[in-house]
PDB file of C-alpha atoms in Angstrom:
ATOM      1  CA  MET A 698      66.842  15.804 -24.322  1.00  0.00           C
ATOM      2  CA  ILE A 699      67.149  16.241 -28.100  1.00  0.00           C
ATOM      3  CA  ALA A 700      63.818  18.078 -28.245  1.00  0.00           C
ATOM      4  CA  VAL A 701      64.869  20.449 -25.474  1.00  0.00           C
ATOM      5  CA  ALA A 702      68.226  21.124 -27.124  1.00  0.00           C
ATOM      6  CA  LEU A 703      66.612  21.847 -30.495  1.00  0.00           C
ATOM      7  CA  LEU A 704      64.105  24.167 -28.897  1.00  0.00           C
ATOM      8  CA  ILE A 705      66.552  26.277 -26.929  1.00  0.00           C
ATOM      9  CA  ALA A 706      68.985  26.388 -29.827  1.00  0.00           C
ATOM     10  CA  THR A 707      66.412  28.254 -31.909  1.00  0.00           C
ATOM     11  CA  GLN A 708      66.012  30.996 -29.312  1.00  0.00           C
ATOM     12  CA  ALA A 709      68.488  33.800 -29.924  1.00  0.00           C
ATOM     13  CA  ALA A 710      66.735  36.035 -27.387  1.00  0.00           C
ATOM     14  CA  PRO A 711      64.525  35.399 -24.353  1.00  0.00           C
ATOM     15  CA  VAL A 712      61.017  34.388 -25.409  1.00  0.00           C
ATOM     16  CA  PHE A 713      58.159  34.535 -22.926  1.00  0.00           C
ATOM     17  CA  ALA A 714      55.038  32.644 -24.007  1.00  0.00           C
ATOM     18  CA  PRO A 715      52.830  31.780 -21.019  1.00  0.00           C
ATOM     19  CA  PRO A 716      49.646  29.739 -21.518  1.00  0.00           C
ATOM     20  CA  LEU A 717      46.765  32.175 -21.939  1.00  0.00           C
ATOM     21  CA  ASP A 718      43.309  32.288 -20.390  1.00  0.00           C
ATOM     22  CA  ARG A 719      43.726  29.245 -18.195  1.00  0.00           C
ATOM     23  CA  PRO A 720      44.322  29.040 -14.440  1.00  0.00           C
ATOM     24  CA  LEU A 721      47.728  28.043 -13.094  1.00  0.00           C
ATOM     25  CA  VAL A 722      48.168  27.226  -9.405  1.00  0.00           C
ATOM     26  CA  MET A 723      51.341  28.342  -7.620  1.00  0.00           C
ATOM     27  CA  THR A 724      51.886  26.492  -4.341  1.00  0.00           C
ATOM     28  CA  THR A 725      54.668  27.517  -1.971  1.00  0.00           C
ATOM     29  CA  GLU A 726      55.537  25.540   1.143  1.00  0.00           C
ATOM     30  CA  THR A 727      58.143  26.733   3.629  1.00  0.00           C
ATOM     31  CA  VAL A 728      59.340  24.589   6.525  1.00  0.00           C
ATOM     32  CA  ARG A 729      61.513  26.214   9.197  1.00  0.00           C
ATOM     33  CA  THR A 730      63.260  24.189  11.870  1.00  0.00           C
ATOM     34  CA  GLU A 731      65.108  25.731  14.807  1.00  0.00           C
ATOM     35  CA  GLY A 732      66.301  23.204  17.372  1.00  0.00           C
ATOM     36  CA  THR A 733      63.302  21.013  18.136  1.00  0.00           C
ATOM     37  CA  THR A 734      60.729  23.523  16.821  1.00  0.00           C
ATOM     38  CA  THR A 735      59.323  23.198  13.303  1.00  0.00           C
ATOM     39  CA  ARG A 736      56.979  25.699  11.678  1.00  0.00           C
ATOM     40  CA  ARG A 737      55.227  25.287   8.347  1.00  0.00           C
ATOM     41  CA  PHE A 738      53.806  27.893   5.974  1.00  0.00           C
ATOM     42  CA  ILE A 739      51.760  26.968   2.895  1.00  0.00           C
ATOM     43  CA  ALA A 740      50.414  29.498   0.384  1.00  0.00           C
ATOM     44  CA  HIS A 741      48.412  29.054  -2.816  1.00  0.00           C
ATOM     45  CA  ARG A 742      47.998  31.573  -5.633  1.00  0.00           C
ATOM     46  CA  THR A 743      45.958  31.205  -8.790  1.00  0.00           C
ATOM     47  CA  VAL A 744      47.612  32.886 -11.765  1.00  0.00           C
ATOM     48  CA  ARG A 745      45.899  33.620 -15.084  1.00  0.00           C
ATOM     49  CA  PHE A 746      47.716  35.217 -18.020  1.00  0.00           C
ATOM     50  CA  SER A 747      45.916  36.939 -20.884  1.00  0.00           C
ATOM     51  CA  ALA A 748      47.058  38.859 -23.942  1.00  0.00           C
ATOM     52  CA  ALA A 749      47.408  42.660 -23.835  1.00  0.00           C
ATOM     53  CA  ALA A 750      48.282  45.264 -26.459  1.00  0.00           C
ATOM     54  CA  ASP A 751      51.936  45.561 -25.433  1.00  0.00           C
ATOM     55  CA  GLY A 752      52.489  42.243 -23.684  1.00  0.00           C
ATOM     56  CA  TYR A 753      50.421  40.418 -21.112  1.00  0.00           C
ATOM     57  CA  ARG A 754      47.991  40.947 -18.297  1.00  0.00           C
ATOM     58  CA  VAL A 755      48.228  38.601 -15.313  1.00  0.00           C
ATOM     59  CA  ALA A 756      45.629  38.289 -12.570  1.00  0.00           C
ATOM     60  CA  VAL A 757      46.896  36.787  -9.316  1.00  0.00           C
ATOM     61  CA  THR A 758      44.327  35.604  -6.789  1.00  0.00           C
ATOM     62  CA  LEU A 759      45.625  34.946  -3.296  1.00  0.00           C
ATOM     63  CA  ASP A 760      44.024  31.905  -1.716  1.00  0.00           C
ATOM     64  CA  ALA A 761      43.855  30.999   1.963  1.00  0.00           C
ATOM     65  CA  ALA A 762      47.194  30.177   3.585  1.00  0.00           C
ATOM     66  CA  ALA A 763      48.230  28.323   6.710  1.00  0.00           C
ATOM     67  CA  PRO A 764      49.940  30.500   9.357  1.00  0.00           C
ATOM     68  CA  GLY A 765      53.515  30.031  10.436  1.00  0.00           C
ATOM     69  CA  GLU A 766      55.799  32.271   8.357  1.00  0.00           C
ATOM     70  CA  ASP A 767      58.621  34.060  10.115  1.00  0.00           C
ATOM     71  CA  ASP A 768      58.135  37.751  10.900  1.00  0.00           C
ATOM     72  CA  SER A 769      61.719  38.648  11.772  1.00  0.00           C
ATOM     73  CA  ASP A 770      62.801  40.018   8.384  1.00  0.00           C
ATOM     74  CA  PRO A 771      61.116  42.132   5.671  1.00  0.00           C
ATOM     75  CA  ALA A 772      60.953  39.275   3.152  1.00  0.00           C
ATOM     76  CA  GLY A 773      59.320  36.887   5.602  1.00  0.00           C
ATOM     77  CA  LEU A 774      56.932  39.566   6.807  1.00  0.00           C
ATOM     78  CA  LEU A 775      55.986  40.457   3.227  1.00  0.00           C
ATOM     79  CA  ARG A 776      55.148  36.833   2.433  1.00  0.00           C
ATOM     80  CA  ALA A 777      53.079  36.603   5.597  1.00  0.00           C
ATOM     81  CA  GLY A 778      51.360  39.893   4.730  1.00  0.00           C
ATOM     82  CA  PHE A 779      50.398  38.512   1.328  1.00  0.00           C
ATOM     83  CA  ALA A 780      48.825  35.547   3.073  1.00  0.00           C
ATOM     84  CA  ARG A 781      46.455  37.922   4.862  1.00  0.00           C
ATOM     85  CA  LEU A 782      45.030  39.028   1.490  1.00  0.00           C
ATOM     86  CA  ALA A 783      43.134  35.809   0.812  1.00  0.00           C
ATOM     87  CA  GLY A 784      40.401  36.269  -1.780  1.00  0.00           C
ATOM     88  CA  ARG A 785      41.864  39.387  -3.380  1.00  0.00           C
ATOM     89  CA  THR A 786      42.931  39.534  -7.015  1.00  0.00           C
ATOM     90  CA  VAL A 787      45.926  41.661  -7.972  1.00  0.00           C
ATOM     91  CA  VAL A 788      46.273  42.592 -11.655  1.00  0.00           C
ATOM     92  CA  LEU A 789      49.729  43.233 -13.116  1.00  0.00           C
ATOM     93  CA  GLN A 790      50.670  44.460 -16.593  1.00  0.00           C
ATOM     94  CA  LEU A 791      53.722  42.813 -18.190  1.00  0.00           C
ATOM     95  CA  ASP A 792      55.763  43.615 -21.263  1.00  0.00           C
ATOM     96  CA  ARG A 793      56.428  40.952 -23.892  1.00  0.00           C
ATOM     97  CA  ALA A 794      59.510  39.735 -21.991  1.00  0.00           C
ATOM     98  CA  GLY A 795      57.498  39.232 -18.798  1.00  0.00           C
ATOM     99  CA  SER A 796      58.745  42.269 -16.852  1.00  0.00           C
ATOM    100  CA  VAL A 797      56.220  44.040 -14.614  1.00  0.00           C
ATOM    101  CA  VAL A 798      55.544  47.514 -16.015  1.00  0.00           C
ATOM    102  CA  SER A 799      52.544  48.518 -13.894  1.00  0.00           C
ATOM    103  CA  ILE A 800      50.058  47.279 -11.301  1.00  0.00           C
ATOM    104  CA  ASP A 801      46.391  48.166 -11.398  1.00  0.00           C
ATOM    105  CA  ASP A 802      45.365  50.362  -8.453  1.00  0.00           C
ATOM    106  CA  LEU A 803      48.826  50.138  -6.872  1.00  0.00           C
ATOM    107  CA  PRO A 804      48.181  52.570  -3.956  1.00  0.00           C
ATOM    108  CA  ALA A 805      45.195  50.589  -2.656  1.00  0.00           C
ATOM    109  CA  THR A 806      46.972  47.271  -3.175  1.00  0.00           C
ATOM    110  CA  TRP A 807      50.073  48.485  -1.343  1.00  0.00           C
ATOM    111  CA  ARG A 808      47.998  49.811   1.551  1.00  0.00           C
ATOM    112  CA  ALA A 809      46.225  46.456   1.842  1.00  0.00           C
ATOM    113  CA  VAL A 810      49.567  44.640   2.003  1.00  0.00           C
ATOM    114  CA  ILE A 811      50.925  47.076   4.610  1.00  0.00           C
ATOM    115  CA  ASP A 812      47.789  46.674   6.721  1.00  0.00           C
ATOM    116  CA  GLY A 813      48.088  42.887   6.407  1.00  0.00           C
ATOM    117  CA  MET A 814      51.674  42.986   7.624  1.00  0.00           C
ATOM    118  CA  GLY A 815      50.837  45.344  10.466  1.00  0.00           C
ATOM    119  CA  ALA A 816      48.143  42.948  11.683  1.00  0.00           C
ATOM    120  CA  LEU A 817      50.870  40.371  12.331  1.00  0.00           C
ATOM    121  CA  ALA A 818      52.313  42.328  15.264  1.00  0.00           C
ATOM    122  CA  PRO A 819      51.618  40.221  18.401  1.00  0.00           C
ATOM    123  CA  THR A 820      49.554  41.816  21.167  1.00  0.00           C
ATOM    124  CA  GLY A 821      50.926  40.193  24.317  1.00  0.00           C
ATOM    125  CA  THR A 822      52.420  42.263  27.136  1.00  0.00           C
ATOM    126  CA  ASP A 823      55.407  40.135  28.120  1.00  0.00           C
ATOM    127  CA  PRO A 824      58.833  41.571  27.200  1.00  0.00           C
ATOM    128  CA  GLU A 825      59.575  39.096  24.409  1.00  0.00           C
ATOM    129  CA  THR A 826      56.197  39.631  22.715  1.00  0.00           C
ATOM    130  CA  ARG A 827      56.500  43.410  23.009  1.00  0.00           C
ATOM    131  CA  GLN A 828      59.943  43.217  21.449  1.00  0.00           C
ATOM    132  CA  ARG A 829      58.614  41.159  18.505  1.00  0.00           C
ATOM    133  CA  ALA A 830      55.712  43.585  18.067  1.00  0.00           C
ATOM    134  CA  ALA A 831      58.105  46.537  18.001  1.00  0.00           C
ATOM    135  CA  ARG A 832      60.243  44.785  15.383  1.00  0.00           C
ATOM    136  CA  VAL A 833      57.209  44.138  13.168  1.00  0.00           C
ATOM    137  CA  ARG A 834      56.002  47.733  13.509  1.00  0.00           C
ATOM    138  CA  ALA A 835      59.455  49.073  12.633  1.00  0.00           C
ATOM    139  CA  ILE A 836      59.645  46.942   9.476  1.00  0.00           C
ATOM    140  CA  VAL A 837      56.110  47.919   8.460  1.00  0.00           C
ATOM    141  CA  ALA A 838      56.831  51.622   9.017  1.00  0.00           C
ATOM    142  CA  THR A 839      59.883  51.385   6.778  1.00  0.00           C
ATOM    143  CA  LEU A 840      58.031  49.533   4.029  1.00  0.00           C
ATOM    144  CA  ALA A 841      55.010  51.851   4.156  1.00  0.00           C
ATOM    145  CA  VAL A 842      56.996  54.820   2.806  1.00  0.00           C
ATOM    146  CA  GLN A 843      58.874  53.017   0.037  1.00  0.00           C
ATOM    147  CA  PRO A 844      58.829  54.726  -3.392  1.00  0.00           C
ATOM    148  CA  GLU A 845      56.465  53.558  -6.118  1.00  0.00           C
ATOM    149  CA  ALA A 846      59.161  51.610  -7.972  1.00  0.00           C
ATOM    150  CA  THR A 847      59.906  49.584  -4.827  1.00  0.00           C
ATOM    151  CA  GLN A 848      56.212  48.996  -4.188  1.00  0.00           C
ATOM    152  CA  ARG A 849      55.806  47.762  -7.762  1.00  0.00           C
ATOM    153  CA  ARG A 850      58.799  45.437  -7.408  1.00  0.00           C
ATOM    154  CA  MET A 851      57.581  43.978  -4.109  1.00  0.00           C
ATOM    155  CA  ILE A 852      53.984  43.481  -5.275  1.00  0.00           C
ATOM    156  CA  GLY A 853      55.386  42.119  -8.518  1.00  0.00           C
ATOM    157  CA  SER A 854      57.091  39.368  -6.510  1.00  0.00           C
ATOM    158  CA  LEU A 855      53.679  37.698  -6.444  1.00  0.00           C
ATOM    159  CA  VAL A 856      54.471  36.505  -9.972  1.00  0.00           C
ATOM    160  CA  THR A 857      58.044  37.432 -11.001  1.00  0.00           C
ATOM    161  CA  PRO A 858      59.623  34.293  -9.447  1.00  0.00           C
ATOM    162  CA  LEU A 859      57.690  32.329 -12.075  1.00  0.00           C
ATOM    163  CA  ILE A 860      59.045  34.241 -15.062  1.00  0.00           C
ATOM    164  CA  ALA A 861      62.510  33.373 -16.378  1.00  0.00           C
ATOM    165  CA  PRO A 862      62.736  33.382 -20.206  1.00  0.00           C
ATOM    166  CA  GLU A 863      66.320  34.663 -19.964  1.00  0.00           C
ATOM    167  CA  LEU A 864      67.355  31.337 -18.440  1.00  0.00           C
ATOM    168  CA  VAL A 865      66.036  29.489 -21.477  1.00  0.00           C
ATOM    169  CA  ALA A 866      68.164  31.723 -23.692  1.00  0.00           C
ATOM    170  CA  GLU A 867      71.170  31.198 -21.414  1.00  0.00           C
ATOM    171  CA  ALA A 868      70.809  27.429 -21.663  1.00  0.00           C
ATOM    172  CA  ALA A 869      71.092  27.674 -25.465  1.00  0.00           C
ATOM    173  CA  THR A 870      74.854  28.233 -25.014  1.00  0.00           C
ATOM    174  CA  PRO A 871      76.237  25.443 -22.823  1.00  0.00           C
ATOM    175  CA  ALA A 872      78.889  26.556 -20.344  1.00  0.00           C
ATOM    176  CA  PRO A 873      80.649  24.990 -17.358  1.00  0.00           C
ATOM    177  CA  PRO A 874      79.563  25.900 -13.808  1.00  0.00           C
ATOM    178  CA  ARG A 875      80.762  29.347 -12.767  1.00  0.00           C
ATOM    179  CA  ALA A 876      81.674  30.912  -9.479  1.00  0.00           C
ATOM    180  CA  VAL A 877      79.065  33.163  -7.881  1.00  0.00           C
ATOM    181  CA  ARG A 878      78.562  35.154  -4.708  1.00  0.00           C
ATOM    182  CA  VAL A 879      75.017  35.036  -3.364  1.00  0.00           C
ATOM    183  CA  PRO A 880      73.194  36.558  -0.380  1.00  0.00           C
ATOM    184  CA  ALA A 881      71.648  34.377   2.319  1.00  0.00           C
ATOM    185  CA  THR A 882      69.678  35.028   5.495  1.00  0.00           C
ATOM    186  CA  SER A 883      69.702  32.869   8.612  1.00  0.00           C
ATOM    187  CA  ILE A 884      68.801  33.118  12.274  1.00  0.00           C
ATOM    188  CA  TYR A 885      72.238  34.673  12.860  1.00  0.00           C
ATOM    189  CA  GLY A 886      71.831  37.361  10.220  1.00  0.00           C
ATOM    190  CA  LYS A 887      72.769  37.980   6.603  1.00  0.00           C
ATOM    191  CA  ALA A 888      75.853  36.818   4.772  1.00  0.00           C
ATOM    192  CA  GLU A 889      77.422  36.695   1.313  1.00  0.00           C
ATOM    193  CA  LEU A 890      78.257  33.131   0.281  1.00  0.00           C
ATOM    194  CA  ASP A 891      80.719  31.839  -2.308  1.00  0.00           C
ATOM    195  CA  GLY A 892      79.501  29.022  -4.515  1.00  0.00           C
ATOM    196  CA  LEU A 893      78.918  27.553  -7.960  1.00  0.00           C
ATOM    197  CA  ARG A 894      76.037  28.122 -10.394  1.00  0.00           C
ATOM    198  CA  ALA A 895      75.215  25.646 -13.162  1.00  0.00           C
ATOM    199  CA  VAL A 896      72.702  25.761 -16.037  1.00  0.00           C
ATOM    200  CA  ARG A 897      71.789  22.472 -17.720  1.00  0.00           C
ATOM    201  CA  ALA A 898      69.320  21.254 -20.362  1.00  0.00           C
ATOM    202  CA  ARG A 899      67.467  18.187 -19.095  1.00  0.00           C
ATOM    203  CA  PRO A 900      64.784  16.042 -20.754  1.00  0.00           C
ATOM    204  CA  GLU A 901      62.171  17.661 -18.484  1.00  0.00           C
ATOM    205  CA  GLY A 902      63.417  21.217 -19.140  1.00  0.00           C
ATOM    206  CA  ILE A 903      66.090  23.664 -18.023  1.00  0.00           C
ATOM    207  CA  GLU A 904      67.710  23.287 -14.580  1.00  0.00           C
ATOM    208  CA  ILE A 905      69.560  26.061 -12.764  1.00  0.00           C
ATOM    209  CA  SER A 906      71.321  25.108  -9.545  1.00  0.00           C
ATOM    210  CA  VAL A 907      73.383  27.051  -7.008  1.00  0.00           C
ATOM    211  CA  SER A 908      75.435  25.551  -4.182  1.00  0.00           C
ATOM    212  CA  ALA A 909      77.125  27.971  -1.796  1.00  0.00           C
ATOM    213  CA  THR A 910      78.549  28.172   1.702  1.00  0.00           C
ATOM    214  CA  GLY A 911      80.138  30.767   3.929  1.00  0.00           C
ATOM    215  CA  PRO A 912      80.553  32.150   7.459  1.00  0.00           C
ATOM    216  CA  VAL A 913      78.273  34.508   9.345  1.00  0.00           C
ATOM    217  CA  ALA A 914      79.272  36.418  12.465  1.00  0.00           C
ATOM    218  CA  VAL A 915      77.715  35.392  15.785  1.00  0.00           C
ATOM    219  CA  GLY A 916      79.091  37.871  18.281  1.00  0.00           C
ATOM    220  CA  THR A 917      82.769  37.053  18.535  1.00  0.00           C
ATOM    221  CA  ALA A 918      82.235  33.560  17.091  1.00  0.00           C
ATOM    222  CA  SER A 919      81.262  32.394  13.620  1.00  0.00           C
ATOM    223  CA  ALA A 920      78.565  30.073  12.276  1.00  0.00           C
ATOM    224  CA  THR A 921      78.337  28.552   8.800  1.00  0.00           C
ATOM    225  CA  ILE A 922      75.524  28.908   6.272  1.00  0.00           C
ATOM    226  CA  THR A 923      74.978  26.517   3.379  1.00  0.00           C
ATOM    227  CA  LEU A 924      72.604  27.304   0.512  1.00  0.00           C
ATOM    228  CA  GLU A 925      71.236  24.956  -2.147  1.00  0.00           C
ATOM    229  CA  THR A 926      68.805  26.162  -4.811  1.00  0.00           C
ATOM    230  CA  LEU A 927      67.293  24.489  -7.852  1.00  0.00           C
ATOM    231  CA  ARG A 928      64.957  25.929 -10.471  1.00  0.00           C
ATOM    232  CA  ARG A 929      63.305  24.058 -13.338  1.00  0.00           C
ATOM    233  CA  VAL A 930      62.137  26.122 -16.310  1.00  0.00           C
ATOM    234  CA  ASP A 931      59.777  25.072 -19.110  1.00  0.00           C
ATOM    235  CA  PRO A 932      61.614  26.074 -22.314  1.00  0.00           C
ATOM    236  CA  ALA A 933      58.356  26.349 -24.269  1.00  0.00           C
ATOM    237  CA  THR A 934      56.895  29.052 -21.999  1.00  0.00           C
ATOM    238  CA  GLY A 935      59.753  30.567 -19.992  1.00  0.00           C
ATOM    239  CA  LEU A 936      57.903  29.748 -16.752  1.00  0.00           C
ATOM    240  CA  VAL A 937      59.565  28.312 -13.656  1.00  0.00           C
ATOM    241  CA  VAL A 938      57.578  25.152 -12.939  1.00  0.00           C
ATOM    242  CA  GLU A 939      59.454  24.218  -9.759  1.00  0.00           C
ATOM    243  CA  SER A 940      61.948  25.860  -7.414  1.00  0.00           C
ATOM    244  CA  ARG A 941      63.620  24.648  -4.230  1.00  0.00           C
ATOM    245  CA  GLU A 942      65.738  26.564  -1.732  1.00  0.00           C
ATOM    246  CA  GLN A 943      67.335  24.979   1.318  1.00  0.00           C
ATOM    247  CA  VAL A 944      69.312  27.029   3.833  1.00  0.00           C
ATOM    248  CA  GLU A 945      71.081  25.371   6.762  1.00  0.00           C
ATOM    249  CA  THR A 946      72.870  27.167   9.580  1.00  0.00           C
ATOM    250  CA  LEU A 947      75.505  25.311  11.547  1.00  0.00           C
ATOM    251  CA  ALA A 948      76.228  26.606  15.032  1.00  0.00           C
ATOM    252  CA  PRO A 949      79.834  27.448  15.998  1.00  0.00           C
ATOM    253  CA  ASP A 950      80.246  23.919  17.393  1.00  0.00           C
ATOM    254  CA  GLY A 951      79.261  22.401  14.023  1.00  0.00           C
ATOM    255  CA  SER A 952      75.785  21.220  15.032  1.00  0.00           C
ATOM    256  CA  LEU A 953      72.719  21.990  12.897  1.00  0.00           C
ATOM    257  CA  HIS A 954      71.094  25.036  14.463  1.00  0.00           C
ATOM    258  CA  SER A 955      68.405  25.901  11.928  1.00  0.00           C
ATOM    259  CA  GLU A 956      67.076  24.879   8.538  1.00  0.00           C
ATOM    260  CA  ARG A 957      64.686  26.467   6.056  1.00  0.00           C
ATOM    261  CA  LEU A 958      63.296  24.618   3.047  1.00  0.00           C
ATOM    262  CA  THR A 959      61.052  26.403   0.544  1.00  0.00           C
ATOM    263  CA  VAL A 960      59.477  24.574  -2.391  1.00  0.00           C
ATOM    264  CA  THR A 961      57.314  26.243  -5.033  1.00  0.00           C
ATOM    265  CA  ARG A 962      55.466  24.347  -7.767  1.00  0.00           C
ATOM    266  CA  LEU A 963      53.372  25.565 -10.687  1.00  0.00           C
ATOM    267  CA  THR A 964      50.560  23.271 -11.841  1.00  0.00           C
ATOM    268  CA  ARG A 965      47.730  23.541 -14.339  1.00  0.00           C
TER     269      ARG A 965
END
């Protein structure tokens, strides 16, 4: 605890210092439960940072992933589309603070992601399958024409969840938990939730937690969404070494209708 406190106290501004020229493995597991049905999605990415003239270069290799991600929203479809790019390496250029400034061969990379997402449209002829296929095609069509800045941001999400030097700087000035309003997505739709955000220095690093809850409309009724997130940041590098997000949706009668748990870990 003392070592962590001394380290963050010396950082007046965010400092990003990833380990260079060594592979890091990012593993993300998502478990979705709706009623008695549980689906699991596991993805692995190998990340390698190297020095560049104005910051860093990071090569992200997408490894094989197990199927099962949800295709009913753009974020879920994007993650599933990434999973179809097994074996590819995407190269991103970062500034010294870890922000993505460019992506090598962005047009071809974006087209590959779009094609991967489009391949997820089911091919059955029953009404429900045709409806799901139409939903996937509509999302893909919208994403395909996004401007370059949006493409760069979405491709950049392959690595940006790992980079958080600003949280190390924030932890240098202890403060009590503060009220926040955060977005959440559930089977019933999207909602804005009221909650509390806390930043703490722990012996194992920096912890950032958010607990929030709020209603979401279900026709004329209302369900409840609860959100719990936790991120652990290595103060020496500014990298997020573990993150957890759990979203529960309670049906109007108070019973648990759905749950989504996503855990990401970074290992050497």
